[in-house]
XYZ file of C-alpha atoms in Angstrom:
482
model
C 25.841 46.751 108.559
C 26.795 47.520 104.965
C 24.847 46.664 101.831
C 26.345 45.127 98.738
C 26.196 47.320 95.685
C 25.838 46.604 91.998
C 25.237 50.191 90.930
C 26.516 50.243 87.377
C 25.062 52.003 84.377
C 21.464 52.936 84.920
C 20.627 50.695 87.863
C 19.544 52.272 91.125
C 22.293 52.538 93.733
C 21.402 50.474 96.788
C 23.816 52.195 99.164
C 22.293 54.592 101.640
C 23.680 55.460 105.053
C 25.650 52.231 105.256
C 29.426 51.911 105.237
C 30.698 51.100 101.730
C 31.890 47.497 101.560
C 35.586 46.903 100.864
C 34.777 45.266 97.528
C 32.988 48.397 96.343
C 35.670 50.914 97.305
C 37.386 51.974 94.136
C 39.083 54.747 92.241
C 41.798 57.285 92.954
C 41.707 60.687 94.651
C 42.230 62.356 91.257
C 38.768 61.161 90.230
C 37.284 63.526 92.804
C 38.176 66.314 90.394
C 35.263 65.470 88.079
C 32.261 65.773 90.409
C 33.627 68.874 92.131
C 34.603 70.635 88.915
C 31.356 69.652 87.198
C 29.297 70.940 90.118
C 31.036 74.331 90.148
C 31.737 75.165 86.492
C 28.298 76.773 86.182
C 28.072 80.186 84.536
C 26.431 81.232 87.791
C 30.043 81.838 88.859
C 30.101 84.791 86.465
C 27.185 86.375 88.310
C 29.175 86.386 91.526
C 31.214 89.184 89.973
C 28.162 91.439 90.224
C 27.317 90.099 93.673
C 30.825 90.858 94.979
C 30.961 94.357 93.502
C 27.544 94.965 95.044
C 29.281 95.190 98.420
C 30.810 98.492 97.290
C 34.385 97.320 96.734
C 36.820 97.810 93.866
C 37.782 95.274 91.227
C 41.059 94.346 92.911
C 39.435 94.076 96.314
C 36.838 91.769 94.782
C 39.590 89.659 93.186
C 41.255 89.211 96.583
C 37.974 88.485 98.379
C 36.864 86.061 95.685
C 40.111 84.117 95.361
C 40.581 83.734 99.113
C 36.914 82.990 99.773
C 36.708 80.325 97.065
C 40.036 78.600 97.806
C 39.605 78.612 101.586
C 36.013 77.402 101.515
C 36.844 74.493 99.212
C 39.863 73.663 101.363
C 37.343 73.128 104.170
C 35.554 70.679 101.865
C 38.809 68.879 101.177
C 39.587 68.488 104.866
C 36.133 67.126 105.660
C 36.397 64.768 102.671
C 39.158 63.025 104.637
C 36.489 61.645 106.950
C 34.882 59.877 103.985
C 38.092 58.038 103.181
C 38.607 57.105 106.831
C 35.038 55.994 107.500
C 33.515 55.109 104.089
C 30.129 56.487 105.172
C 28.167 59.645 104.275
C 29.223 62.946 105.814
C 26.203 63.169 108.107
C 26.830 59.658 109.425
C 30.478 60.372 110.194
C 29.327 63.503 112.009
C 27.716 61.206 114.586
C 31.158 60.561 116.050
C 31.206 64.174 117.223
C 27.518 64.779 118.005
C 26.307 61.327 119.033
C 23.923 59.157 117.051
C 20.755 61.061 117.985
C 22.475 64.358 118.696
C 23.536 64.409 115.062
C 19.925 64.950 113.980
C 20.445 68.685 114.563
C 23.204 69.154 111.950
C 21.423 66.650 109.689
C 18.328 68.849 109.685
C 20.369 71.977 108.917
C 22.202 70.104 106.168
C 18.964 68.892 104.628
C 17.477 72.390 104.516
C 20.704 73.786 103.022
C 21.058 71.160 100.274
C 17.362 71.185 99.359
C 17.538 74.974 99.286
C 20.559 74.929 96.992
C 19.077 72.419 94.559
C 15.917 74.534 94.451
C 17.918 77.711 93.777
C 19.800 76.037 90.931
C 16.566 74.719 89.412
C 15.028 78.190 89.640
C 18.022 79.699 87.854
C 17.938 77.077 85.091
C 14.224 77.685 84.533
C 14.536 81.482 84.454
C 17.576 81.363 82.169
C 15.812 79.112 79.657
C 12.747 81.357 79.580
C 14.865 84.491 79.119
C 16.875 83.066 76.221
C 13.816 81.569 74.498
C 12.042 84.900 74.745
C 14.954 86.606 72.997
C 14.882 83.960 70.281
C 11.164 84.542 69.789
C 10.326 81.008 70.854
C 8.184 81.972 73.810
C 9.427 82.828 77.253
C 6.169 82.900 79.141
C 4.580 80.420 81.521
C 4.544 77.536 79.023
C 8.289 77.842 78.374
C 8.989 77.959 82.103
C 6.866 74.851 82.700
C 8.677 72.907 79.976
C 12.086 74.070 81.223
C 11.188 73.087 84.784
C 10.052 69.632 83.681
C 13.228 68.950 81.683
C 15.573 70.248 84.383
C 13.628 68.547 87.174
C 13.660 65.164 85.453
C 17.423 65.357 84.832
C 18.190 66.247 88.438
C 15.813 63.779 90.069
C 16.847 60.920 87.750
C 20.524 61.334 88.630
C 19.701 61.694 92.318
C 17.600 58.544 92.336
C 19.996 56.374 90.314
C 22.930 57.434 92.466
C 26.709 57.492 92.635
C 27.874 55.767 89.448
C 25.567 57.705 87.149
C 26.457 60.945 88.921
C 30.172 60.344 88.419
C 29.648 59.598 84.715
C 27.280 62.523 84.229
C 29.641 64.938 85.955
C 32.469 63.943 83.615
C 30.294 64.764 80.595
C 29.017 67.980 82.184
C 32.589 69.025 82.948
C 33.732 68.664 79.342
C 30.669 70.201 77.689
C 30.268 73.135 80.056
C 34.001 73.756 80.192
C 34.301 74.078 76.399
C 31.125 76.150 75.942
C 32.039 78.441 78.823
C 35.372 79.225 77.150
C 33.455 80.045 73.951
C 31.106 82.322 75.932
C 34.048 84.193 77.443
C 35.593 84.667 74.000
C 32.337 85.996 72.541
C 31.704 88.626 75.211
C 35.305 89.638 75.896
C 34.849 92.782 73.810
C 32.212 93.989 76.285
C 34.930 94.537 78.889
C 36.010 98.150 79.401
C 39.065 98.179 81.614
C 38.993 101.916 82.211
C 35.486 101.618 83.651
C 36.455 98.631 85.782
C 39.606 100.303 87.096
C 37.663 103.418 88.049
C 35.456 101.578 90.555
C 36.319 103.100 93.960
C 37.744 101.125 96.836
C 35.496 100.029 99.653
C 36.152 99.687 103.352
C 37.730 96.721 105.127
C 34.285 95.798 106.425
C 32.852 95.719 102.911
C 35.776 93.588 101.751
C 35.150 91.079 104.545
C 31.449 91.051 103.710
C 32.172 90.139 100.100
C 34.659 87.457 101.178
C 32.130 85.852 103.524
C 29.412 85.954 100.879
C 31.704 84.233 98.362
C 32.596 81.594 100.961
C 28.943 80.811 101.669
C 28.102 80.780 97.964
C 30.850 78.338 97.070
C 32.700 75.857 99.315
C 30.836 76.473 102.563
C 27.667 75.384 100.820
C 29.276 72.003 100.089
C 31.048 71.111 103.346
C 28.118 69.050 104.603
C 28.394 66.826 101.506
C 32.181 66.691 101.181
C 32.625 63.080 102.349
C 29.704 61.677 100.343
C 31.954 61.071 97.322
C 35.310 60.340 98.951
C 33.647 57.520 100.915
C 33.973 55.261 97.871
C 37.770 55.540 97.814
C 39.968 52.746 99.201
C 41.113 53.498 102.738
C 44.727 53.481 101.627
C 44.167 56.421 99.280
C 46.421 59.433 99.704
C 45.053 61.900 102.240
C 46.872 64.735 100.505
C 45.316 63.618 97.255
C 41.808 63.661 98.737
C 42.260 67.172 100.118
C 44.123 68.477 97.074
C 41.837 67.161 94.333
C 38.680 68.173 96.182
C 40.026 71.685 96.752
C 41.410 72.066 93.227
C 38.366 70.552 91.502
C 35.982 72.804 93.386
C 38.044 76.002 93.168
C 39.580 76.254 89.719
C 36.459 77.024 87.669
C 34.861 79.458 90.156
C 38.070 81.508 90.427
C 38.281 81.928 86.640
C 34.552 82.576 86.270
C 34.478 85.079 89.122
C 37.416 87.000 87.654
C 35.730 87.302 84.270
C 32.393 88.067 85.909
C 34.009 90.951 87.778
C 35.297 92.370 84.500
C 31.870 92.077 82.875
C 29.854 93.462 85.771
C 32.393 96.186 86.421
C 32.086 97.298 82.795
C 28.295 97.688 82.891
C 26.129 98.934 85.750
C 23.048 97.835 83.796
C 24.328 94.259 83.650
C 25.015 94.262 87.394
C 21.443 95.352 88.106
C 19.975 92.806 85.680
C 21.889 89.966 87.344
C 20.059 90.689 90.596
C 16.741 89.695 88.980
C 17.906 86.904 86.643
C 21.542 85.921 87.372
C 21.909 83.608 84.383
C 19.540 85.080 81.818
C 21.132 88.518 82.167
C 24.445 87.090 80.965
C 22.864 86.205 77.616
C 22.191 89.857 76.716
C 25.633 90.393 75.182
C 25.603 87.204 73.091
C 25.024 86.886 69.349
C 21.779 85.103 68.507
C 23.495 82.032 67.045
C 25.110 81.190 70.395
C 21.966 81.499 72.526
C 21.005 77.834 72.254
C 24.523 76.639 73.190
C 24.385 79.160 76.040
C 21.176 77.592 77.355
C 22.870 74.200 77.185
C 25.950 75.333 79.107
C 23.866 77.244 81.645
C 21.412 74.439 82.315
C 24.045 71.679 82.401
C 26.222 73.673 84.784
C 23.322 74.268 87.142
C 22.167 70.658 86.854
C 25.689 69.511 87.729
C 25.478 71.327 91.058
C 21.880 70.331 91.742
C 22.633 66.649 91.116
C 25.233 66.576 93.894
C 22.843 68.475 96.147
C 19.878 66.143 95.669
C 22.072 63.097 96.262
C 23.429 64.530 99.499
C 20.087 65.985 100.616
C 18.608 62.493 100.336
C 21.361 61.131 102.565
C 20.773 63.968 105.041
C 17.051 63.179 105.129
C 17.857 59.547 105.899
C 20.226 60.600 108.677
C 17.407 62.620 110.261
C 15.504 59.348 110.564
C 13.401 58.815 107.424
C 12.692 55.043 107.323
C 13.047 54.594 103.574
C 15.586 53.622 100.903
C 17.947 56.296 99.584
C 16.160 56.645 96.266
C 12.850 57.372 98.026
C 14.533 60.148 99.996
C 15.880 61.587 96.734
C 12.375 61.489 95.232
C 10.947 63.329 98.233
C 13.612 65.986 97.921
C 12.848 66.260 94.214
C 9.199 67.002 94.990
C 10.216 69.690 97.509
C 12.656 71.152 94.965
C 10.050 71.377 92.221
C 7.427 72.836 94.573
C 9.880 75.522 95.707
C 10.798 76.322 92.118
C 7.141 76.689 91.115
C 6.542 79.125 93.958
C 9.517 81.374 93.176
C 9.260 81.274 89.361
C 5.500 81.777 89.100
C 4.569 83.585 92.308
C 7.791 85.024 93.748
C 9.352 88.461 93.523
C 12.946 89.762 93.357
C 15.417 86.911 93.527
C 18.822 88.101 94.727
C 17.782 89.458 98.125
C 16.115 86.204 99.099
C 19.093 84.255 97.751
C 21.535 86.318 99.798
C 19.394 85.890 102.903
C 19.266 82.126 102.367
C 23.054 81.821 101.967
C 24.023 83.918 104.969
C 21.320 82.608 107.310
C 22.117 78.942 106.744
C 25.808 79.716 106.325
C 26.035 80.481 110.049
C 24.903 77.091 111.486
C 26.693 75.123 108.772
C 29.872 77.073 109.555
C 29.480 76.184 113.237
C 29.016 72.506 112.315
C 32.008 72.691 109.962
C 34.256 74.039 112.708
C 33.177 71.276 115.093
C 33.614 68.590 112.429
C 37.074 69.849 111.433
C 38.213 69.836 115.057
C 36.865 66.315 115.516
C 38.667 65.056 112.403
C 41.917 66.771 113.436
C 41.757 65.243 116.917
C 41.153 61.631 115.856
C 44.155 59.389 115.411
C 42.253 56.267 114.368
C 39.655 55.408 111.747
C 36.015 55.388 112.777
C 34.567 52.298 114.445
C 31.870 51.609 111.887
C 29.302 49.689 113.915
C 29.203 52.358 116.629
C 28.171 55.019 114.127
C 24.775 53.294 114.036
C 24.447 52.324 117.707
C 23.412 54.951 120.260
C 24.803 52.719 123.045
C 28.219 52.511 121.339
C 31.343 54.563 121.913
C 30.004 57.646 120.120
C 27.019 57.835 122.422
C 23.444 58.986 122.032
C 23.644 62.785 122.394
C 26.977 64.510 122.959
C 25.885 67.740 124.530
C 29.075 69.782 124.169
C 29.044 69.933 120.333
C 25.244 70.204 120.227
C 25.219 73.185 122.595
C 28.282 74.670 120.881
C 26.507 74.576 117.529
C 23.377 76.199 118.973
C 25.277 78.923 120.829
C 27.651 79.640 117.923
C 24.643 79.921 115.613
C 22.893 82.314 117.988
C 25.990 84.505 118.236
C 26.573 84.292 114.480
C 23.030 85.379 113.588
C 23.505 88.366 115.866
C 26.471 89.471 113.745
C 24.969 89.234 110.241
C 22.485 91.458 108.443
C 20.078 90.651 105.618
C 18.264 93.856 104.722
C 17.075 92.630 101.308
C 15.024 89.841 102.881
C 12.499 91.515 105.184
C 11.707 88.281 107.011
C 15.318 88.253 108.287
C 15.287 91.765 109.744
C 15.691 90.333 113.261
C 19.317 89.410 112.537
C 22.189 91.629 113.622
C 20.934 92.010 117.204
C 24.464 91.896 118.663
C 26.022 94.602 116.497
C 24.945 97.570 118.610
C 25.502 95.971 122.059
C 29.054 94.996 121.003
C 29.829 98.479 119.756
C 30.004 97.421 116.131
C 27.381 99.933 115.040
C 23.704 99.603 114.315
C 22.413 97.628 111.350
C 23.416 100.435 109.023
C 26.853 100.831 110.597
C 30.297 100.064 109.219
C 30.421 96.425 110.362
C 26.794 95.606 109.606
C 27.459 94.063 106.192
C 30.718 92.309 107.011
C 28.667 89.262 108.048
C 31.225 88.400 110.693
C 28.804 85.906 112.176
C 29.759 83.223 109.637
C 33.462 83.452 110.497
C 32.738 83.711 114.231
C 30.580 80.569 114.137
C 33.281 78.660 112.242
C 36.039 79.665 114.663
C 33.923 79.127 117.788
C 32.925 75.651 116.653
C 36.508 74.662 115.950
C 38.103 76.142 119.075
C 35.545 74.835 121.561
C 35.515 71.328 120.097
C 39.297 71.206 119.750
C 39.945 72.330 123.336
C 36.990 70.908 125.242
C 36.125 67.907 123.068
C 39.548 66.300 122.772
C 39.161 64.354 125.997
C 35.945 62.739 124.755
C 37.646 61.709 121.512
C 40.567 60.147 123.404
C 38.082 58.235 125.574
C 36.266 56.948 122.480
C 39.470 55.736 120.893
C 40.601 54.046 124.105
C 37.528 51.811 124.244
C 38.077 48.252 123.095
């Protein structure tokens, strides 16, 4: 069932949905730090300071919401990464054990849309940031600059996605070092723009607003990665430390965002103008306070940080597309996703309007079904006492079955309930959401609970509880089969 791999240097990785052969399992859990840190050290994390304060909460409330939201959401990634070590297959293949081989097409489709959406968002941000900085330098900034920026960023992302795992791991190590150093320099250069008295004077918000900010941070960070969490741990030897897998994934993903969010809160809280500017151009707005000589290094750190995240997304989106049923090699799936990514970027950059509202709508809307899937997957992993039976992950007549209706229906129902408990007023095409708030006595769409976005948490909990209680018997039956 598995393919042999000789993916070293700049050769194209031949692994796709297959189980990684024993001879190709390598490394230590500590090496998971590099891809997760590199994918989340982006200066976009600074912009989340403005996003969080936009919920109407104080600095300290935002610190609490951000720290908990980031750490908890990446802990979910760490727990799902355990499945990769135990099964040595992509996340959306291991998910078949819970949903069935064909039933798993539902979460695979959601995962594909989420990862393609994220890589498109990151490409958009890199393109806009480059144009903004070049305009300030007097080097352009119009359509030509945006086209060149899009071509450079697109080629970097697609090349890494096509070539695969080994190049990604090497690239993420370089991205981690370069972006880490330059980000520290950025923080030092703009530290004098912080006015603590202004930040401290921001009034406290309600509990509902605090929860809303926490949920938004969760969906913007770890919850956006859970569907890819096992794609990198699958290369580890099966005897690797489970605590190490969870710990290094959680730490690698969390440490940079927590620091960046904290500093972003201080910056945004010191300037209402900066907060508003971030809504239109989250990265480019951060360059306003920089001296001219550091603008080029800033473009480098911004673009590399965004590319680091997009590279992991395009790799995992290609695997998700294969798990839906695309009859093609992995690198072809990555190329297809690259075309979709570039097309989406062209539309938003050259023909789109205000960015943040659509971005928020995207995160919350897809955050609900992916949270439901995450809850189901976590319960399935927690229930299993044995490693996955590899051949049955690819056989609809095997122990994992064709369609397992309980998790499929649970995901659909939890998503329906979750969408009824979230609100996206900035994106007019999502005005139908929040239909359960009034019937449940939680207020209309402009009420106190409207912006808490409880639907994401409800979907996560429902998925976990139902699968843990009602799905345990099915798991025991699977493991009892010879």
